[in-house]
XYZ file of C-alpha atoms in Angstrom:
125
model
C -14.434 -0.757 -11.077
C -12.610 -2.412 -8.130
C -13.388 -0.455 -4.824
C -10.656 -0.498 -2.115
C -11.188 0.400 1.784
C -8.252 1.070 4.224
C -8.329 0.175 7.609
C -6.085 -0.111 11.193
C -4.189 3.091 10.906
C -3.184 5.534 14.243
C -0.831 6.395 16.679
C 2.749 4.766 17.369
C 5.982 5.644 19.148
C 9.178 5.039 17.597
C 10.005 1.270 17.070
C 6.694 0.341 17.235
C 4.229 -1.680 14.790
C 1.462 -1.278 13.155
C -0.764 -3.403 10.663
C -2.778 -1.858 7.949
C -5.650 -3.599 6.063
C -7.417 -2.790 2.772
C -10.586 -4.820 1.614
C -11.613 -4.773 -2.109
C -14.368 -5.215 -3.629
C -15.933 -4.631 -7.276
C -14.295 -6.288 -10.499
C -11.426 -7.613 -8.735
C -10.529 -10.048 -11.296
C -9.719 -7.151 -13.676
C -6.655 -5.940 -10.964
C -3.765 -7.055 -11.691
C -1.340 -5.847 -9.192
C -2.282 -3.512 -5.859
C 0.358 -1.293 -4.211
C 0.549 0.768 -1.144
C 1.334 4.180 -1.121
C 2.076 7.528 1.515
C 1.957 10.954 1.060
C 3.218 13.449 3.854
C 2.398 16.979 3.737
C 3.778 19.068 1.248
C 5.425 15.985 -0.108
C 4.663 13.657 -3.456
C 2.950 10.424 -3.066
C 5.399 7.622 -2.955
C 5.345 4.004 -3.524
C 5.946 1.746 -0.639
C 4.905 -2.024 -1.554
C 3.228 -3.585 -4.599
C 2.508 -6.922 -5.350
C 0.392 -9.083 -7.586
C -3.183 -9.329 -7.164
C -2.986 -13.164 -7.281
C 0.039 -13.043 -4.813
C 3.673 -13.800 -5.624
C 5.758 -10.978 -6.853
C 6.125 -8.417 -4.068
C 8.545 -5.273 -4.187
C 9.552 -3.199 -1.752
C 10.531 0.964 -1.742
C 14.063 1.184 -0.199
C 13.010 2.788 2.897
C 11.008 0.200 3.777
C 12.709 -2.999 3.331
C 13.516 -5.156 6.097
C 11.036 -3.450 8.149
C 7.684 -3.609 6.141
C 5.706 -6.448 4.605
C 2.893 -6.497 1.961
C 0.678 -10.114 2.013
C -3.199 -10.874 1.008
C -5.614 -12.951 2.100
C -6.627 -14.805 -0.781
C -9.765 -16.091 0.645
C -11.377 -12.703 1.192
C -9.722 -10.214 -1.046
C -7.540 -8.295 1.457
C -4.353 -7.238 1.502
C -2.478 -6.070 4.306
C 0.921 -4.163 5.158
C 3.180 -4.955 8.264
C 5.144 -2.348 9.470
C 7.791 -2.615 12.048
C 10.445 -0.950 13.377
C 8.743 3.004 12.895
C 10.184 5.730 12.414
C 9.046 9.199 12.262
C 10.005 9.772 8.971
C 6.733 7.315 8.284
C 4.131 9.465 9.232
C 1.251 9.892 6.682
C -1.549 8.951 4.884
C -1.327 5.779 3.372
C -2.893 4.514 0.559
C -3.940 1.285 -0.919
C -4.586 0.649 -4.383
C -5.001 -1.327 -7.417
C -4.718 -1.459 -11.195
C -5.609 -3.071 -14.639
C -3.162 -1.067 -16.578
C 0.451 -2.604 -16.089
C 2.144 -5.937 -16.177
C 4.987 -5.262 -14.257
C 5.166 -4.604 -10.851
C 5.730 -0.425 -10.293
C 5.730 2.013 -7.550
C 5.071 4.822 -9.607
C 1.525 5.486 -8.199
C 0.227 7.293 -11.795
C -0.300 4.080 -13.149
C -2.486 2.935 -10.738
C -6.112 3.515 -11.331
C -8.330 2.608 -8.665
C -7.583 4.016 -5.326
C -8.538 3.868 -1.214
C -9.625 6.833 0.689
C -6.405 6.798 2.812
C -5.538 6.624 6.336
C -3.676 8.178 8.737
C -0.299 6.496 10.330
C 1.459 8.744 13.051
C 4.777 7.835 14.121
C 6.108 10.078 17.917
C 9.691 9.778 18.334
């Protein structure tokens, strides 16, 4: 079990930044990519940024390239996501998670099997 814990969400105007952290914990060394995810109400979950657990391979949704940024801290097991330039169109809850179950980098978040409770990111225009 690998146990994943969001943290730095809130409030932003337009244009403005925000980092978002997510510590894990458990069996770690089972994970072999994490990914970081959004849902908006009355919308599907969506895939923003995956990369390997180990670092390396990052990929990006459309919507978000050029404007948001996956890394990990190797040293303590977090991961974090940049985001710049908001928009409205960003507001939700985002997720963090992790799996054992593929090799390839994916943003399809049903094969990801270990999950955060979420936070909130609000975006004002």
């Amino acid at each position: 079990q690998v146990q994943l814990v969001e943290s730095g969400g809130g409030s932003v105007q337009a244009g403005g930044s925000l980092r978002l952290s997510c510590g894990a914990s458990g069996s770690t060394v089972t994970a072999n990519y994490m990914g970081w995810f959004r849902q908006a109400p009355e919308k599907e979950r969506e895939g923003v940024a995956v990369m390997s657990f180990r670092g390396g391979t990052k990929y990006y949704a459309d919507s978000v390239k050029g404007r948001f940024a996956v890394s990990r801290d190797t040293s303590k097991d977090m991961f974090y996501l940049e985001m710049n330039d908001l928009k409205p169109e960003d507001t939700a809850m985002y997720y963090c998670a992790a799996t054992s179950r593929i090799r390839t980098a994916t943003l399809e978040p049903r094969w990801y099997n270990y999950w955060g409770q979420g936070i909130q990111v609000t975006v004002s225009s």
